[in-house]
C-alpha cells in the first residue's frame, strides 16, 4: 500500500512550525497509543504511522529531503538502521512514551530503547453488584478471583533452579530484528520484535518444571476492595498490580472492579437524589397526618399537611446518596399518591355517601361544582 503523505498523517500544513509538528504528534500518540487501545491493530497502525511521520518531520534534514523527493528521498537513510520507533505495545507505562518523546525533542540525540522486557500481565475486569444501601454507606467487599501469580519455584524468571535465562541468539539480546525488503523505490528496512524471544531479549533453555518456563502459575485468591459511598453503575475501582502476573517476571496487570447498581424495590435513584412514592388514604390526604417514611438513613417522621393533593412532592434534605467526590449529599423526594379505597364496607359506603351529600350542598350554596374546585386545586 502506498504511504500517506506525512503532513497529512499529522494533519498539518507543509510550512508547519516544529512546535506544531510536536503538538500534532502528541495528540495522535495520546489517542492511538497501544496501552490505550489494547488489541486494536488499526490503532497500532495509526500510532506507528504517526510516529514515523514525526520521526521524519521533526528532523530538519530528513524533512528537507522529504519535502524535495517525497518518500523516495528517505530510502537511502535506511541503510544505517531505519526507523527506530519502538514496539510500544509492550511498554509497561504510558508515561514511557513521553519520557522518550520529550527526550527526543529536548534532549537532541535519539535514545535506543533496547529490549522491551517481558510483557505485562492481563488486567482482570470484575463486575460487582451493590445495593443502594451499600452505595449510600460505602462498603468493603471481598472478591474471589482466579489469576496468574508469580511462580515461587523459579521466582518468576521461568528458568529451572540452578540455571539462568540466556541472551537471545537471534537478536543478540536487543529484542528487535530488522527485515530488509526491496520495493519499487529501493531498499526498505522495517524493525520488528524478535520472533525467538518476542522482544524480551532473553530465552530460557532449561525451563522451570513447575510453570513450564512461564514464570507464573494459576492461583485462586480473595482480594478486598473498599468502595466509597456514592458510586454508580459504570464507575470502576482500579486495583493496581493485582491482576495477572506477567510471564517471566513481567509486571502484573490491574484488577478493575466495575460497579453495577442493583435495582431497589422501594427507591428510584436520580443522581444523588432518591425518589420514594408514599401511598396515603383519602382521609389522611384531607386531614393531614404524621407519616413514618423509610429512607436510606433509617425511618423519619414527616408531617403531611391537611389538604394534600396526590402527586405533591416533599423534599427530605440530606436523606439521599452522598456525592462520590465528597461534595455534599442528595435528598429524598417523597411523592404522595392518594389511594382510593376498593371494596368498601357498608359503613365506609354510608360515610362516603354522607360526605358526597355535604359536597353537593356546599356546591349549591357557593355556586361552584366539586369538579370546579378540583380543577382549581390542580391548576
Ligand atoms: Zn517456575
Ligand atoms: Zn530475540
mmCIF file of N, CA, C and O in Angstrom, residues 302-343:
data_model
loop_
_atom_site.group_PDB
_atom_site.id
_atom_site.type_symbol
_atom_site.label_atom_id
_atom_site.label_comp_id
_atom_site.label_asym_id
_atom_site.label_seq_id
_atom_site.Cartn_x
_atom_site.Cartn_y
_atom_site.Cartn_z
ATOM 1 N N UNK A 302 -42.562 12.534 59.260
ATOM 2 C CA UNK A 302 -42.725 13.621 58.310
ATOM 3 C C UNK A 302 -44.178 14.076 58.342
ATOM 4 O O UNK A 302 -45.085 13.258 58.351
ATOM 5 N N UNK A 303 -44.378 15.412 58.404
ATOM 6 C CA UNK A 303 -45.741 15.941 58.509
ATOM 7 C C UNK A 303 -46.352 16.077 57.125
ATOM 8 O O UNK A 303 -45.825 16.787 56.266
ATOM 9 N N UNK A 304 -47.464 15.346 56.911
ATOM 10 C CA UNK A 304 -48.243 15.557 55.690
ATOM 11 C C UNK A 304 -49.328 16.570 56.063
ATOM 12 O O UNK A 304 -50.177 16.283 56.903
ATOM 13 N N UNK A 305 -49.288 17.778 55.477
ATOM 14 C CA UNK A 305 -50.258 18.802 55.883
ATOM 15 C C UNK A 305 -51.664 18.459 55.395
ATOM 16 O O UNK A 305 -51.821 17.638 54.484
ATOM 17 N N UNK A 306 -52.667 19.100 56.000
ATOM 18 C CA UNK A 306 -54.033 18.832 55.531
ATOM 19 C C UNK A 306 -54.196 19.364 54.117
ATOM 20 O O UNK A 306 -53.447 20.230 53.674
ATOM 21 N N UNK A 307 -55.176 18.801 53.438
ATOM 22 C CA UNK A 307 -55.470 19.162 52.051
ATOM 23 C C UNK A 307 -54.285 18.937 51.120
ATOM 24 O O UNK A 307 -53.935 19.771 50.302
ATOM 25 N N UNK A 308 -53.607 17.800 51.276
ATOM 26 C CA UNK A 308 -52.500 17.447 50.383
ATOM 27 C C UNK A 308 -53.040 16.745 49.140
ATOM 28 O O UNK A 308 -53.821 15.801 49.249
ATOM 29 N N UNK A 309 -52.643 17.249 47.969
ATOM 30 C CA UNK A 309 -53.107 16.630 46.725
ATOM 31 C C UNK A 309 -52.181 15.491 46.315
ATOM 32 O O UNK A 309 -50.989 15.503 46.639
ATOM 33 N N UNK A 310 -52.755 14.558 45.567
ATOM 34 C CA UNK A 310 -51.929 13.462 45.049
ATOM 35 C C UNK A 310 -50.887 14.033 44.092
ATOM 36 O O UNK A 310 -51.135 15.031 43.411
ATOM 37 N N UNK A 311 -49.704 13.458 44.072
ATOM 38 C CA UNK A 311 -48.639 13.919 43.179
ATOM 39 C C UNK A 311 -47.744 14.987 43.793
ATOM 40 O O UNK A 311 -46.700 15.324 43.235
ATOM 41 N N UNK A 312 -48.149 15.528 44.953
ATOM 42 C CA UNK A 312 -47.314 16.549 45.578
ATOM 43 C C UNK A 312 -45.998 15.917 46.054
ATOM 44 O O UNK A 312 -45.983 14.778 46.533
ATOM 45 N N UNK A 313 -44.907 16.661 45.897
ATOM 46 C CA UNK A 313 -43.581 16.130 46.240
ATOM 47 C C UNK A 313 -42.992 16.896 47.409
ATOM 48 O O UNK A 313 -42.951 18.130 47.391
ATOM 49 N N UNK A 314 -42.584 16.179 48.429
ATOM 50 C CA UNK A 314 -41.899 16.780 49.581
ATOM 51 C C UNK A 314 -40.427 16.394 49.526
ATOM 52 O O UNK A 314 -40.069 15.319 49.054
ATOM 53 N N UNK A 315 -39.579 17.283 50.034
ATOM 54 C CA UNK A 315 -38.139 17.039 49.967
ATOM 55 C C UNK A 315 -37.584 16.805 51.368
ATOM 56 O O UNK A 315 -37.745 17.646 52.253
ATOM 57 N N UNK A 316 -36.966 15.674 51.578
ATOM 58 C CA UNK A 316 -36.281 15.416 52.849
ATOM 59 C C UNK A 316 -34.798 15.675 52.610
ATOM 60 O O UNK A 316 -34.102 14.870 51.971
ATOM 61 N N UNK A 317 -34.305 16.794 53.101
ATOM 62 C CA UNK A 317 -32.931 17.222 52.813
ATOM 63 C C UNK A 317 -31.903 16.277 53.435
ATOM 64 O O UNK A 317 -32.056 15.843 54.571
ATOM 65 N N UNK A 318 -30.887 15.960 52.647
ATOM 66 C CA UNK A 318 -29.771 15.172 53.172
ATOM 67 C C UNK A 318 -30.092 13.710 53.393
ATOM 68 O O UNK A 318 -29.313 12.997 54.026
ATOM 69 N N UNK A 319 -31.225 13.248 52.865
ATOM 70 C CA UNK A 319 -31.569 11.832 53.053
ATOM 71 C C UNK A 319 -31.324 11.020 51.783
ATOM 72 O O UNK A 319 -31.849 9.922 51.615
ATOM 73 N N UNK A 320 -30.543 11.592 50.877
ATOM 74 C CA UNK A 320 -30.219 10.876 49.640
ATOM 75 C C UNK A 320 -28.858 10.204 49.728
ATOM 76 O O UNK A 320 -28.464 9.710 50.778
ATOM 77 N N UNK A 321 -28.136 10.223 48.603
ATOM 78 C CA UNK A 321 -26.869 9.491 48.481
ATOM 79 C C UNK A 321 -25.714 10.490 48.520
ATOM 80 O O UNK A 321 -25.760 11.521 47.853
ATOM 81 N N UNK A 322 -24.670 10.179 49.306
ATOM 82 C CA UNK A 322 -23.522 11.087 49.351
ATOM 83 C C UNK A 322 -22.875 11.217 47.977
ATOM 84 O O UNK A 322 -22.839 10.253 47.216
ATOM 85 N N UNK A 323 -22.393 12.404 47.663
ATOM 86 C CA UNK A 323 -21.701 12.619 46.391
ATOM 87 C C UNK A 323 -20.390 11.836 46.397
ATOM 88 O O UNK A 323 -19.670 11.827 47.394
ATOM 89 N N UNK A 324 -20.096 11.180 45.291
ATOM 90 C CA UNK A 324 -18.912 10.316 45.245
ATOM 91 C C UNK A 324 -17.628 11.127 45.382
ATOM 92 O O UNK A 324 -16.611 10.632 45.863
ATOM 93 N N UNK A 325 -17.657 12.384 44.984
ATOM 94 C CA UNK A 325 -16.479 13.243 45.129
ATOM 95 C C UNK A 325 -16.487 14.027 46.428
ATOM 96 O O UNK A 325 -15.697 14.963 46.592
ATOM 97 N N UNK A 326 -17.400 13.664 47.314
ATOM 98 C CA UNK A 326 -17.415 14.308 48.626
ATOM 99 C C UNK A 326 -18.084 15.664 48.642
ATOM 100 O O UNK A 326 -17.943 16.415 49.605
ATOM 101 N N UNK A 327 -18.787 16.015 47.541
ATOM 102 C CA UNK A 327 -19.455 17.315 47.516
ATOM 103 C C UNK A 327 -20.896 17.168 47.976
ATOM 104 O O UNK A 327 -21.813 17.076 47.175
ATOM 105 N N UNK A 328 -21.099 17.080 49.274
ATOM 106 C CA UNK A 328 -22.450 17.081 49.831
ATOM 107 C C UNK A 328 -23.171 15.758 49.697
ATOM 108 O O UNK A 328 -22.569 14.715 49.429
ATOM 109 N N UNK A 329 -24.477 15.838 49.886
ATOM 110 C CA UNK A 329 -25.301 14.637 49.878
ATOM 111 C C UNK A 329 -26.646 14.985 49.231
ATOM 112 O O UNK A 329 -27.107 16.122 49.337
ATOM 113 N N UNK A 330 -27.250 14.027 48.548
ATOM 114 C CA UNK A 330 -28.529 14.259 47.883
ATOM 115 C C UNK A 330 -29.705 14.237 48.864
ATOM 116 O O UNK A 330 -29.536 14.069 50.063
ATOM 117 N N UNK A 331 -30.901 14.439 48.315
ATOM 118 C CA UNK A 331 -32.133 14.471 49.112
ATOM 119 C C UNK A 331 -32.995 13.259 48.786
ATOM 120 O O UNK A 331 -32.791 12.592 47.780
ATOM 121 N N UNK A 332 -33.979 13.037 49.660
ATOM 122 C CA UNK A 332 -35.027 12.077 49.288
ATOM 123 C C UNK A 332 -36.272 12.864 48.905
ATOM 124 O O UNK A 332 -36.720 13.742 49.654
ATOM 125 N N UNK A 333 -36.806 12.567 47.750
ATOM 126 C CA UNK A 333 -38.039 13.204 47.301
ATOM 127 C C UNK A 333 -39.195 12.251 47.590
ATOM 128 O O UNK A 333 -39.163 11.096 47.166
ATOM 129 N N UNK A 334 -40.180 12.745 48.333
ATOM 130 C CA UNK A 334 -41.324 11.910 48.691
ATOM 131 C C UNK A 334 -42.525 12.352 47.860
ATOM 132 O O UNK A 334 -43.006 13.475 48.019
ATOM 133 N N UNK A 335 -42.949 11.495 46.972
ATOM 134 C CA UNK A 335 -44.096 11.817 46.132
ATOM 135 C C UNK A 335 -45.340 11.154 46.730
ATOM 136 O O UNK A 335 -45.377 9.935 46.915
ATOM 137 N N UNK A 336 -46.340 11.964 47.045
ATOM 138 C CA UNK A 336 -47.547 11.465 47.700
ATOM 139 C C UNK A 336 -48.531 10.955 46.645
ATOM 140 O O UNK A 336 -48.789 11.619 45.648
ATOM 141 N N UNK A 337 -49.032 9.761 46.873
ATOM 142 C CA UNK A 337 -50.037 9.192 45.980
ATOM 143 C C UNK A 337 -51.277 8.884 46.813
ATOM 144 O O UNK A 337 -51.219 8.079 47.741
ATOM 145 N N UNK A 338 -52.376 9.565 46.509
ATOM 146 C CA UNK A 338 -53.606 9.340 47.281
ATOM 147 C C UNK A 338 -54.275 8.064 46.770
ATOM 148 O O UNK A 338 -54.507 7.900 45.580
ATOM 149 N N UNK A 339 -54.520 7.200 47.713
ATOM 150 C CA UNK A 339 -55.061 5.878 47.364
ATOM 151 C C UNK A 339 -56.568 5.877 47.556
ATOM 152 O O UNK A 339 -57.086 6.243 48.616
ATOM 153 N N UNK A 340 -57.298 5.479 46.522
ATOM 154 C CA UNK A 340 -58.752 5.366 46.598
ATOM 155 C C UNK A 340 -59.107 3.962 47.086
ATOM 156 O O UNK A 340 -58.630 2.986 46.500
ATOM 157 N N UNK A 341 -59.883 3.866 48.154
ATOM 158 C CA UNK A 341 -60.179 2.543 48.705
ATOM 159 C C UNK A 341 -61.007 1.699 47.735
ATOM 160 O O UNK A 341 -61.823 2.228 46.981
ATOM 161 N N UNK A 342 -60.775 0.407 47.757
ATOM 162 C CA UNK A 342 -61.572 -0.522 46.948
ATOM 163 C C UNK A 342 -62.339 -1.402 47.924
ATOM 164 O O UNK A 342 -62.007 -1.451 49.118
ATOM 165 N N UNK A 343 -63.356 -2.060 47.434
ATOM 166 C CA UNK A 343 -64.155 -2.978 48.262
ATOM 167 C C UNK A 343 -64.569 -2.320 49.582
ATOM 168 O O UNK A 343 -64.120 -2.699 50.663
#
